[in-house]
mmCIF file of C-alpha atoms and ligand atoms in Angstrom:
data_model
loop_
_atom_site.group_PDB
_atom_site.id
_atom_site.type_symbol
_atom_site.label_atom_id
_atom_site.label_comp_id
_atom_site.label_asym_id
_atom_site.label_seq_id
_atom_site.Cartn_x
_atom_site.Cartn_y
_atom_site.Cartn_z
ATOM 1 C CA MET A 8 0.000 0.000 0.000
ATOM 2 C CA SER A 9 1.288 3.476 -0.725
ATOM 3 C CA SER A 10 0.417 6.734 1.035
ATOM 4 C CA LYS A 11 1.242 8.733 -2.109
ATOM 5 C CA ARG A 12 -1.425 9.544 -4.646
ATOM 6 C CA VAL A 13 -1.486 7.652 -7.961
ATOM 7 C CA LEU A 14 -2.531 9.320 -11.211
ATOM 8 C CA VAL A 15 -4.726 7.197 -13.489
ATOM 9 C CA THR A 16 -5.149 8.801 -16.914
ATOM 10 C CA GLY A 17 -8.252 7.589 -18.759
ATOM 11 C CA GLY A 18 -9.496 6.507 -15.332
ATOM 12 C CA LEU A 19 -13.171 6.789 -16.339
ATOM 13 C CA GLY A 20 -12.673 4.435 -19.291
ATOM 14 C CA PHE A 21 -13.360 0.694 -19.393
ATOM 15 C CA ILE A 22 -10.089 -0.743 -18.063
ATOM 16 C CA GLY A 23 -9.140 2.481 -16.266
ATOM 17 C CA SER A 24 -12.259 2.551 -14.063
ATOM 18 C CA HIS A 25 -11.877 -1.087 -13.042
ATOM 19 C CA THR A 26 -8.223 -0.405 -12.199
ATOM 20 C CA VAL A 27 -9.192 2.613 -10.066
ATOM 21 C CA VAL A 28 -11.495 0.307 -8.053
ATOM 22 C CA ALA A 29 -8.711 -2.254 -7.609
ATOM 23 C CA LEU A 30 -6.232 0.481 -6.570
ATOM 24 C CA GLN A 31 -8.611 1.950 -3.992
ATOM 25 C CA GLN A 32 -9.355 -1.493 -2.597
ATOM 26 C CA GLU A 33 -5.586 -1.965 -2.185
ATOM 27 C CA GLY A 34 -5.413 1.306 -0.206
ATOM 28 C CA PHE A 35 -4.083 3.620 -2.897
ATOM 29 C CA GLU A 36 -5.361 7.204 -3.127
ATOM 30 C CA VAL A 37 -6.293 7.894 -6.765
ATOM 31 C CA VAL A 38 -6.458 11.026 -8.925
ATOM 32 C CA ILE A 39 -8.132 10.573 -12.315
ATOM 33 C CA ILE A 40 -7.516 12.579 -15.464
ATOM 34 C CA ASP A 41 -10.072 12.027 -18.196
ATOM 35 C CA ASN A 42 -11.355 14.285 -21.013
ATOM 36 C CA LEU A 43 -14.686 12.391 -21.157
ATOM 37 C CA SER A 44 -14.234 11.832 -24.932
ATOM 38 C CA ASN A 45 -15.016 8.128 -24.530
ATOM 39 C CA SER A 46 -16.546 7.938 -21.035
ATOM 40 C CA SER A 47 -18.958 9.753 -18.721
ATOM 41 C CA LEU A 48 -19.015 11.229 -15.226
ATOM 42 C CA ASP A 49 -21.542 8.502 -14.263
ATOM 43 C CA VAL A 50 -18.527 6.178 -14.055
ATOM 44 C CA LEU A 51 -17.188 8.248 -11.127
ATOM 45 C CA GLY A 52 -20.473 7.515 -9.359
ATOM 46 C CA GLY A 53 -20.117 3.821 -10.139
ATOM 47 C CA ILE A 54 -16.615 3.742 -8.637
ATOM 48 C CA THR A 55 -17.897 5.481 -5.512
ATOM 49 C CA GLN A 56 -20.788 3.012 -5.216
ATOM 50 C CA ILE A 57 -18.323 0.119 -5.220
ATOM 51 C CA THR A 58 -15.569 1.475 -2.954
ATOM 52 C CA GLY A 59 -17.343 4.237 -1.001
ATOM 53 C CA ASN A 60 -14.468 6.492 -2.016
ATOM 54 C CA THR A 61 -14.679 9.148 -4.756
ATOM 55 C CA PRO A 62 -11.326 9.662 -6.511
ATOM 56 C CA GLU A 63 -10.230 13.223 -7.232
ATOM 57 C CA PHE A 64 -11.100 14.006 -10.855
ATOM 58 C CA GLU A 65 -9.580 16.495 -13.329
ATOM 59 C CA ASN A 66 -11.233 16.986 -16.730
ATOM 60 C CA ILE A 67 -8.054 17.593 -18.740
ATOM 61 C CA ASP A 68 -7.242 16.918 -22.392
ATOM 62 C CA LEU A 69 -3.689 15.569 -22.316
ATOM 63 C CA ARG A 70 -3.067 17.007 -25.801
ATOM 64 C CA ASP A 71 -2.825 20.378 -24.005
ATOM 65 C CA LYS A 72 0.863 20.431 -23.023
ATOM 66 C CA THR A 73 0.398 23.410 -20.686
ATOM 67 C CA ALA A 74 -2.496 21.709 -18.903
ATOM 68 C CA VAL A 75 -0.312 18.637 -18.331
ATOM 69 C CA LYS A 76 2.493 20.812 -16.906
ATOM 70 C CA ASP A 77 0.018 22.696 -14.679
ATOM 71 C CA PHE A 78 -1.434 19.394 -13.398
ATOM 72 C CA PHE A 79 1.945 18.096 -12.207
ATOM 73 C CA GLU A 80 2.698 21.454 -10.579
ATOM 74 C CA LYS A 81 -0.644 21.340 -8.739
ATOM 75 C CA TYR A 82 -0.199 17.677 -7.749
ATOM 76 C CA GLU A 83 3.542 17.902 -7.091
ATOM 77 C CA ASP A 84 3.491 14.751 -4.860
ATOM 78 C CA ILE A 85 2.362 12.540 -7.765
ATOM 79 C CA GLU A 86 5.117 10.535 -9.433
ATOM 80 C CA ASP A 87 3.284 7.197 -9.901
ATOM 81 C CA VAL A 88 1.165 7.052 -13.061
ATOM 82 C CA ILE A 89 -0.952 4.394 -14.763
ATOM 83 C CA HIS A 90 -1.544 5.645 -18.296
ATOM 84 C CA PHE A 91 -4.687 4.412 -20.076
ATOM 85 C CA ALA A 92 -5.789 7.593 -21.863
ATOM 86 C CA ALA A 93 -5.673 6.897 -25.620
ATOM 87 C CA SER A 94 -7.902 6.318 -28.620
ATOM 88 C CA LYS A 95 -8.341 2.582 -29.166
ATOM 89 C CA ALA A 96 -10.572 1.778 -32.137
ATOM 90 C CA VAL A 97 -8.544 -0.114 -34.740
ATOM 91 C CA GLY A 98 -10.883 0.686 -37.653
ATOM 92 C CA GLU A 99 -11.177 4.389 -36.745
ATOM 93 C CA SER A 100 -7.388 4.673 -36.586
ATOM 94 C CA VAL A 101 -7.121 3.610 -40.249
ATOM 95 C CA LEU A 102 -9.547 6.375 -41.268
ATOM 96 C CA ASN A 103 -8.072 9.057 -38.979
ATOM 97 C CA PRO A 104 -4.390 8.288 -38.347
ATOM 98 C CA LEU A 105 -3.352 11.804 -37.286
ATOM 99 C CA LEU A 106 -5.980 11.797 -34.513
ATOM 100 C CA TYR A 107 -4.353 8.608 -33.213
ATOM 101 C CA TYR A 108 -0.756 9.829 -33.469
ATOM 102 C CA GLU A 109 -1.646 13.098 -31.718
ATOM 103 C CA ASN A 110 -3.876 11.576 -29.040
ATOM 104 C CA ASN A 111 -1.789 8.493 -28.305
ATOM 105 C CA ILE A 112 1.771 9.729 -28.813
ATOM 106 C CA SER A 113 1.926 13.490 -28.075
ATOM 107 C CA THR A 114 0.076 12.988 -24.791
ATOM 108 C CA LEU A 115 2.513 10.239 -23.767
ATOM 109 C CA VAL A 116 5.496 12.496 -24.484
ATOM 110 C CA TYR A 117 4.021 15.367 -22.440
ATOM 111 C CA ILE A 118 3.463 13.112 -19.420
ATOM 112 C CA LEU A 119 6.910 11.496 -19.651
ATOM 113 C CA HIS A 120 8.455 14.953 -19.945
ATOM 114 C CA GLU A 121 6.902 15.940 -16.586
ATOM 115 C CA LEU A 122 7.729 12.608 -14.897
ATOM 116 C CA ASN A 123 11.352 12.925 -16.016
ATOM 117 C CA LYS A 124 11.650 15.905 -13.661
ATOM 118 C CA LYS A 125 10.791 13.665 -10.698
ATOM 119 C CA PRO A 126 13.387 11.796 -8.558
ATOM 120 C CA SER A 127 11.746 8.360 -8.738
ATOM 121 C CA ALA A 128 8.778 8.261 -11.093
ATOM 122 C CA LYS A 129 6.996 4.987 -11.800
ATOM 123 C CA PHE A 130 4.957 4.472 -14.970
ATOM 124 C CA ILE A 131 2.584 1.690 -16.050
ATOM 125 C CA PHE A 132 1.735 1.753 -19.763
ATOM 126 C CA SER A 133 -1.398 0.313 -21.342
ATOM 127 C CA SER A 134 -0.110 -1.646 -24.330
ATOM 128 C CA SER A 135 -1.630 -4.414 -26.397
ATOM 129 C CA CYS A 136 -0.958 -7.855 -27.878
ATOM 130 C CA THR A 137 -1.706 -6.140 -31.160
ATOM 131 C CA VAL A 138 2.033 -5.330 -31.291
ATOM 132 C CA TYR A 139 2.680 -8.988 -32.187
ATOM 133 C CA GLY A 140 0.398 -9.024 -35.225
ATOM 134 C CA GLN A 141 -0.094 -12.689 -36.191
ATOM 135 C CA ALA A 142 2.628 -14.267 -34.063
ATOM 136 C CA ASP A 143 4.625 -17.095 -35.664
ATOM 137 C CA GLU A 144 4.342 -19.243 -32.533
ATOM 138 C CA LEU A 145 1.515 -19.803 -30.051
ATOM 139 C CA PRO A 146 1.179 -19.220 -27.136
ATOM 140 C CA ILE A 147 2.826 -15.803 -27.479
ATOM 141 C CA THR A 148 5.744 -14.912 -25.188
ATOM 142 C CA GLU A 149 7.116 -11.423 -24.530
ATOM 143 C CA ASN A 150 10.117 -12.352 -26.704
ATOM 144 C CA ALA A 151 7.937 -12.833 -29.773
ATOM 145 C CA PRO A 152 8.970 -10.341 -32.440
ATOM 146 C CA VAL A 153 7.040 -7.087 -32.673
ATOM 147 C CA LYS A 154 5.714 -7.062 -36.238
ATOM 148 C CA LYS A 155 4.813 -4.187 -38.518
ATOM 149 C CA ALA A 156 1.552 -2.830 -37.116
ATOM 150 C CA GLU A 157 -1.615 -3.619 -39.062
ATOM 151 C CA SER A 158 -3.170 -0.261 -38.046
ATOM 152 C CA PRO A 159 -2.165 3.206 -36.838
ATOM 153 C CA TYR A 160 -3.670 2.216 -33.465
ATOM 154 C CA GLY A 161 -1.321 -0.750 -33.199
ATOM 155 C CA ASN A 162 1.547 1.447 -34.380
ATOM 156 C CA THR A 163 0.910 3.949 -31.577
ATOM 157 C CA LYS A 164 1.307 1.134 -29.051
ATOM 158 C CA GLN A 165 4.584 0.017 -30.625
ATOM 159 C CA ILE A 166 5.902 3.575 -30.820
ATOM 160 C CA GLY A 167 4.720 4.238 -27.260
ATOM 161 C CA GLU A 168 6.707 1.291 -25.947
ATOM 162 C CA GLU A 169 9.827 2.476 -27.809
ATOM 163 C CA ILE A 170 9.484 6.019 -26.431
ATOM 164 C CA ILE A 171 9.220 4.669 -22.881
ATOM 165 C CA ASN A 172 12.121 2.273 -23.382
ATOM 166 C CA ASP A 173 14.337 5.068 -24.724
ATOM 167 C CA THR A 174 13.374 7.256 -21.746
ATOM 168 C CA CYS A 175 14.292 4.463 -19.316
ATOM 169 C CA LYS A 176 17.667 4.038 -21.028
ATOM 170 C CA ILE A 177 18.705 7.636 -20.301
ATOM 171 C CA ASN A 178 17.112 7.896 -16.860
ATOM 172 C CA VAL A 179 17.802 4.931 -14.569
ATOM 173 C CA ASP A 180 15.672 6.523 -11.832
ATOM 174 C CA PHE A 181 12.600 6.345 -14.101
ATOM 175 C CA LYS A 182 10.949 2.910 -13.857
ATOM 176 C CA ALA A 183 8.293 1.622 -16.286
ATOM 177 C CA ILE A 184 6.286 -1.482 -17.108
ATOM 178 C CA ALA A 185 4.388 -2.010 -20.380
ATOM 179 C CA LEU A 186 1.409 -4.337 -20.012
ATOM 180 C CA ARG A 187 0.373 -6.019 -23.284
ATOM 181 C CA TYR A 188 -3.317 -6.858 -22.902
ATOM 182 C CA PHE A 189 -4.945 -9.633 -24.856
ATOM 183 C CA ASN A 190 -8.726 -9.217 -25.124
ATOM 184 C CA PRO A 191 -10.242 -7.438 -22.106
ATOM 185 C CA ILE A 192 -13.920 -8.335 -21.520
ATOM 186 C CA GLY A 193 -16.573 -8.356 -18.807
ATOM 187 C CA ALA A 194 -17.534 -5.922 -16.055
ATOM 188 C CA HIS A 195 -17.267 -5.430 -12.304
ATOM 189 C CA PRO A 196 -19.439 -8.105 -10.565
ATOM 190 C CA THR A 197 -21.593 -5.385 -8.952
ATOM 191 C CA ALA A 198 -22.533 -4.131 -12.463
ATOM 192 C CA GLU A 199 -21.850 -0.589 -11.206
ATOM 193 C CA ILE A 200 -19.209 -0.136 -13.938
ATOM 194 C CA GLY A 201 -18.525 -1.913 -17.241
ATOM 195 C CA GLU A 202 -17.813 -1.358 -20.912
ATOM 196 C CA LEU A 203 -19.690 1.580 -22.486
ATOM 197 C CA PRO A 204 -19.050 1.452 -26.244
ATOM 198 C CA ILE A 205 -20.218 4.573 -28.055
ATOM 199 C CA GLY A 206 -22.325 3.785 -31.140
ATOM 200 C CA THR A 207 -22.008 0.390 -32.843
ATOM 201 C CA PRO A 208 -19.666 -1.831 -30.808
ATOM 202 C CA GLN A 209 -16.487 -2.792 -32.677
ATOM 203 C CA ASN A 210 -15.578 -5.549 -30.215
ATOM 204 C CA LEU A 211 -17.142 -8.986 -29.979
ATOM 205 C CA ILE A 212 -18.501 -9.114 -26.418
ATOM 206 C CA PRO A 213 -20.422 -5.824 -26.329
ATOM 207 C CA TYR A 214 -21.879 -6.705 -29.730
ATOM 208 C CA ILE A 215 -22.974 -10.085 -28.350
ATOM 209 C CA THR A 216 -24.611 -8.604 -25.238
ATOM 210 C CA GLN A 217 -26.357 -5.856 -27.244
ATOM 211 C CA THR A 218 -27.672 -8.526 -29.627
ATOM 212 C CA ALA A 219 -28.895 -10.660 -26.711
ATOM 213 C CA ILE A 220 -30.674 -7.685 -25.127
ATOM 214 C CA GLY A 221 -32.362 -6.920 -28.470
ATOM 215 C CA LYS A 222 -30.496 -3.726 -29.297
ATOM 216 C CA ARG A 223 -28.869 -5.401 -32.365
ATOM 217 C CA GLU A 224 -30.643 -7.779 -34.703
ATOM 218 C CA GLU A 225 -27.932 -10.442 -34.972
ATOM 219 C CA LEU A 226 -24.199 -10.873 -34.559
ATOM 220 C CA SER A 227 -22.051 -11.032 -37.704
ATOM 221 C CA VAL A 228 -19.295 -13.596 -37.240
ATOM 222 C CA PHE A 229 -16.344 -12.304 -39.251
ATOM 223 C CA GLY A 230 -15.278 -15.420 -41.139
ATOM 224 C CA ASN A 231 -15.432 -19.160 -40.525
ATOM 225 C CA ASP A 232 -12.686 -20.115 -42.974
ATOM 226 C CA TYR A 233 -9.729 -19.618 -40.622
ATOM 227 C CA PRO A 234 -7.379 -22.577 -40.083
ATOM 228 C CA THR A 235 -8.861 -23.334 -36.639
ATOM 229 C CA ASN A 236 -10.992 -26.201 -35.244
ATOM 230 C CA ASP A 237 -14.299 -24.569 -36.102
ATOM 231 C CA GLY A 238 -13.032 -22.069 -38.690
ATOM 232 C CA THR A 239 -13.555 -18.978 -36.540
ATOM 233 C CA ALA A 240 -10.753 -16.848 -35.136
ATOM 234 C CA ILE A 241 -9.231 -17.465 -31.721
ATOM 235 C CA ARG A 242 -8.488 -14.877 -29.008
ATOM 236 C CA ASP A 243 -7.450 -14.834 -25.331
ATOM 237 C CA TYR A 244 -10.388 -13.246 -23.517
ATOM 238 C CA ILE A 245 -9.374 -11.920 -20.092
ATOM 239 C CA HIS A 246 -11.732 -10.649 -17.379
ATOM 240 C CA VAL A 247 -11.280 -6.915 -16.910
ATOM 241 C CA MET A 248 -11.004 -7.402 -13.120
ATOM 242 C CA ASP A 249 -8.062 -9.786 -13.579
ATOM 243 C CA LEU A 250 -6.518 -7.147 -15.803
ATOM 244 C CA ALA A 251 -7.189 -4.389 -13.253
ATOM 245 C CA GLU A 252 -5.536 -6.393 -10.470
ATOM 246 C CA ALA A 253 -2.480 -6.923 -12.685
ATOM 247 C CA HIS A 254 -1.994 -3.137 -12.835
ATOM 248 C CA VAL A 255 -1.968 -2.902 -9.034
ATOM 249 C CA THR A 256 0.547 -5.759 -8.890
ATOM 250 C CA ALA A 257 2.746 -4.089 -11.517
ATOM 251 C CA LEU A 258 2.714 -0.695 -9.757
ATOM 252 C CA SER A 259 3.436 -2.339 -6.389
ATOM 253 C CA ARG A 260 6.375 -4.181 -8.010
ATOM 254 C CA LEU A 261 7.961 -0.827 -8.890
ATOM 255 C CA ILE A 262 7.067 0.877 -5.591
ATOM 256 C CA ASN A 263 8.651 -2.019 -3.679
ATOM 257 C CA GLY A 264 11.743 -2.021 -5.931
ATOM 258 C CA LYS A 265 11.136 -5.608 -7.082
ATOM 259 C CA GLU A 266 11.760 -4.874 -10.769
ATOM 260 C CA LYS A 267 14.598 -6.685 -12.568
ATOM 261 C CA ASN A 268 15.385 -3.604 -14.646
ATOM 262 C CA ASN A 269 13.782 -0.213 -15.114
ATOM 263 C CA TYR A 270 11.855 -1.186 -18.250
ATOM 264 C CA GLU A 271 9.862 -4.425 -18.287
ATOM 265 C CA VAL A 272 7.139 -5.900 -20.500
ATOM 266 C CA PHE A 273 4.460 -8.418 -19.486
ATOM 267 C CA ASN A 274 1.737 -10.178 -21.479
ATOM 268 C CA LEU A 275 -1.622 -10.137 -19.692
ATOM 269 C CA GLY A 276 -3.877 -12.980 -20.801
ATOM 270 C CA THR A 277 -5.398 -16.166 -19.454
ATOM 271 C CA GLY A 278 -3.155 -18.374 -21.598
ATOM 272 C CA LYS A 279 -6.293 -19.969 -23.090
ATOM 273 C CA GLY A 280 -7.620 -19.299 -26.582
ATOM 274 C CA ASN A 281 -11.308 -19.442 -27.490
ATOM 275 C CA SER A 282 -12.878 -19.216 -30.940
ATOM 276 C CA VAL A 283 -15.761 -16.886 -31.735
ATOM 277 C CA LEU A 284 -18.175 -19.832 -31.894
ATOM 278 C CA GLU A 285 -16.929 -21.125 -28.513
ATOM 279 C CA VAL A 286 -17.589 -17.662 -27.034
ATOM 280 C CA ILE A 287 -21.096 -17.662 -28.507
ATOM 281 C CA ARG A 288 -21.803 -21.127 -27.005
ATOM 282 C CA SER A 289 -20.429 -20.012 -23.632
ATOM 283 C CA PHE A 290 -22.542 -16.861 -23.695
ATOM 284 C CA GLU A 291 -25.700 -18.820 -24.566
ATOM 285 C CA LYS A 292 -24.972 -21.139 -21.646
ATOM 286 C CA VAL A 293 -24.419 -18.428 -19.012
ATOM 287 C CA SER A 294 -27.224 -16.144 -20.246
ATOM 288 C CA GLU A 295 -29.692 -18.903 -21.142
ATOM 289 C CA GLN A 296 -30.317 -16.774 -24.247
ATOM 290 C CA ASN A 297 -30.221 -17.983 -27.846
ATOM 291 C CA LEU A 298 -27.838 -15.707 -29.750
ATOM 292 C CA PRO A 299 -28.830 -15.001 -33.389
ATOM 293 C CA TYR A 300 -25.772 -14.799 -35.645
ATOM 294 C CA LYS A 301 -24.714 -15.156 -39.258
ATOM 295 C CA ILE A 302 -21.360 -15.948 -40.829
ATOM 296 C CA VAL A 303 -20.014 -13.139 -43.018
ATOM 297 C CA ASP A 304 -16.655 -12.385 -44.663
ATOM 298 C CA ARG A 305 -13.506 -11.933 -42.614
ATOM 299 C CA ARG A 306 -12.847 -8.429 -41.212
ATOM 300 C CA GLU A 307 -9.881 -6.648 -42.830
ATOM 301 C CA GLY A 308 -6.794 -6.825 -40.594
ATOM 302 C CA ASP A 309 -8.014 -9.610 -38.304
ATOM 303 C CA ILE A 310 -5.507 -12.318 -37.370
ATOM 304 C CA THR A 311 -6.261 -16.041 -37.049
ATOM 305 C CA ALA A 312 -5.223 -16.651 -33.464
ATOM 306 C CA ALA A 313 -3.615 -15.015 -30.428
ATOM 307 C CA TYR A 314 -3.301 -16.255 -26.868
ATOM 308 C CA ALA A 315 -0.715 -15.489 -24.215
ATOM 309 C CA ASP A 316 2.152 -17.454 -22.757
ATOM 310 C CA THR A 317 1.565 -16.381 -19.130
ATOM 311 C CA THR A 318 4.800 -17.809 -17.680
ATOM 312 C CA LYS A 319 6.588 -14.463 -17.221
ATOM 313 C CA ALA A 320 3.575 -12.734 -15.637
ATOM 314 C CA ASN A 321 2.961 -15.734 -13.359
ATOM 315 C CA GLU A 322 6.577 -16.317 -12.288
ATOM 316 C CA GLU A 323 8.093 -12.818 -12.313
ATOM 317 C CA LEU A 324 5.174 -10.442 -11.838
ATOM 318 C CA GLY A 325 3.488 -12.883 -9.472
ATOM 319 C CA TRP A 326 0.104 -12.427 -11.153
ATOM 320 C CA LYS A 327 -2.288 -14.935 -12.707
ATOM 321 C CA ALA A 328 -5.764 -14.500 -14.206
ATOM 322 C CA ASN A 329 -8.157 -16.498 -12.061
ATOM 323 C CA ARG A 330 -11.576 -15.721 -13.551
ATOM 324 C CA SER A 331 -13.024 -17.869 -16.357
ATOM 325 C CA LEU A 332 -14.550 -16.990 -19.713
ATOM 326 C CA ASP A 333 -17.959 -17.876 -18.228
ATOM 327 C CA ASP A 334 -17.346 -15.476 -15.284
ATOM 328 C CA ALA A 335 -16.475 -12.680 -17.704
ATOM 329 C CA LEU A 336 -19.451 -13.307 -19.987
ATOM 330 C CA GLN A 337 -21.786 -13.571 -16.983
ATOM 331 C CA SER A 338 -20.561 -10.172 -15.727
ATOM 332 C CA ALA A 339 -20.865 -8.615 -19.194
ATOM 333 C CA TRP A 340 -24.451 -9.847 -19.495
ATOM 334 C CA LYS A 341 -25.383 -8.601 -15.999
ATOM 335 C CA TRP A 342 -23.890 -5.206 -16.887
ATOM 336 C CA GLN A 343 -25.757 -5.045 -20.230
ATOM 337 C CA LYS A 344 -29.061 -5.611 -18.420
ATOM 338 C CA VAL A 345 -28.255 -2.771 -16.000
ATOM 339 C CA VAL A 346 -27.389 -0.432 -18.895
ATOM 340 C CA GLU A 347 -30.619 -1.365 -20.655
ATOM 341 C CA LYS A 348 -32.667 -0.654 -17.511
ATOM 342 C CA ARG A 349 -30.982 2.737 -17.058
ATOM 343 C CA GLU A 350 -31.671 3.654 -20.723
ATOM 344 C CA GLU A 351 -35.328 2.659 -20.346
ATOM 345 C CA GLU A 352 -35.616 4.813 -17.189
ATOM 346 C CA GLU A 353 -34.023 7.770 -19.000
ATOM 347 C CA ASN A 354 -36.386 7.521 -21.999
HETATM 348 C C1 WQD B 430 -12.466 -10.480 -31.419
HETATM 349 C C2 WQD B 430 -12.856 -11.576 -32.410
HETATM 350 C C3 WQD B 430 -13.258 -10.747 -34.622
HETATM 351 C C4 WQD B 430 -16.788 -8.380 -33.601
HETATM 352 C C5 WQD B 430 -9.095 -5.524 -30.756
HETATM 353 C C6 WQD B 430 -7.807 -4.726 -30.780
HETATM 354 C C7 WQD B 430 -7.081 -4.929 -29.478
HETATM 355 C C8 WQD B 430 -7.988 -4.559 -28.351
HETATM 356 C C9 WQD B 430 -9.221 -5.459 -28.380
HETATM 357 C C10 WQD B 430 -7.791 -2.235 -27.753
HETATM 358 C C11 WQD B 430 -12.194 -11.412 -33.770
HETATM 359 C C12 WQD B 430 -14.536 -11.325 -34.020
HETATM 360 C C13 WQD B 430 -15.681 -9.206 -33.538
HETATM 361 C C14 WQD B 430 -17.933 -8.814 -34.318
HETATM 362 C C15 WQD B 430 -16.811 -10.871 -34.838
HETATM 363 N N1 WQD B 430 -8.383 -3.205 -28.451
HETATM 364 N N2 WQD B 430 -15.703 -10.429 -34.134
HETATM 365 N N3 WQD B 430 -17.897 -10.061 -34.905
HETATM 366 O O1 WQD B 430 -9.919 -7.449 -32.923
HETATM 367 O O2 WQD B 430 -9.154 -9.285 -31.309
HETATM 368 O O3 WQD B 430 -8.780 -6.890 -30.714
HETATM 369 O O4 WQD B 430 -9.866 -5.199 -29.637
HETATM 370 O O5 WQD B 430 -6.901 -2.357 -26.957
HETATM 371 O O6 WQD B 430 -5.934 -4.107 -29.473
HETATM 372 O O7 WQD B 430 -6.996 -5.235 -31.820
HETATM 373 O O8 WQD B 430 -11.081 -7.807 -30.680
HETATM 374 O O9 WQD B 430 -13.430 -8.003 -30.020
HETATM 375 O O10 WQD B 430 -12.872 -6.747 -32.155
HETATM 376 O O11 WQD B 430 -12.648 -9.227 -32.085
HETATM 377 O O12 WQD B 430 -16.805 -11.995 -35.376
HETATM 378 O O13 WQD B 430 -18.978 -8.093 -34.434
HETATM 379 O O14 WQD B 430 -14.269 -11.494 -32.649
HETATM 380 O O15 WQD B 430 -13.144 -11.117 -36.004
HETATM 381 O O16 WQD B 430 -11.910 -12.706 -34.287
HETATM 382 P P1 WQD B 430 -9.717 -7.918 -31.526
HETATM 383 P P2 WQD B 430 -12.581 -7.872 -31.232
#
């Protein structure tokens, strides 16, 4: 536990909000920066409902270099940061690359610039298994080669990791961990917070739960001609609470000086791959809902299979995902029903 305050950027977002809950429950005092571009202030209420503790909140756009400088002058005690704030839609990044390079890279540089002034800053970076592209070997270890990104979004994660690594090389007092997420899904078991996609969901699970609740007519399964058991693509779906807890473990590792060197990378997955059809069957089982779907063409840029080798995270970080696919889908469904009820009450 640390008495110092921790900054969580993007702390009202999907993974950010669940991490804020996990931090508070571990005794950390949290300050959130979010520009509300992909979240809402209701999430702050959800966090408070769960922990009884409202984090300090600053509505700041991290693209404003002066605002970032002013923040660190106002909160001069803060030198521990978990950085989620970024744009994350793969398809959108292809259509609007400069938005992604500005929002995901410039903001990172401004924060690192301020942290570099601190005596012992610690930085946890939200990265993604997307940096591996279609890995040559499965499961994927942290030593797998980083391949040319398939999208500007993926490129911003690769570039982000390089920027942090270069910063760590010239400043041994600056310590950082990049966490490469596989596929985050689910919601907090209280259904006070969860995933809030804006518009048509790009990701599989929110599209499934919106179809099951009747908001979408049917799920389109993007291809069943992949070289897998049932022809549909395989991913490593990890419960967002397991992911959140990994961030607390990673930050504690740096605070307690347990790191092996001042820049480390960990894959965060369950180590298990599931196909789209297996996810559909699992969802139908936990929700007792029949899920209407149709098979359509593959989605541009999708890979066949990705699932994590969790050895390094288990043995060095001392973290292991312990929630199942069914747990995650159950929580996602419970959350979708809460969202639906709220929308009905608002209309
Ligand atoms: C999962 C599987 C689709 C929707 C992306 C980013 C990754 C991270 C998570 C940000 C794939 C299939 C999906 C649908 C479908 N994002 N699918 N019908 O593409 O593995 O990962 O989101 O950090 O960085 O790359 O996740 O949920 O979009 O797709 O059949 O309507 O479900 O083809 O096989 P993805 P996803």
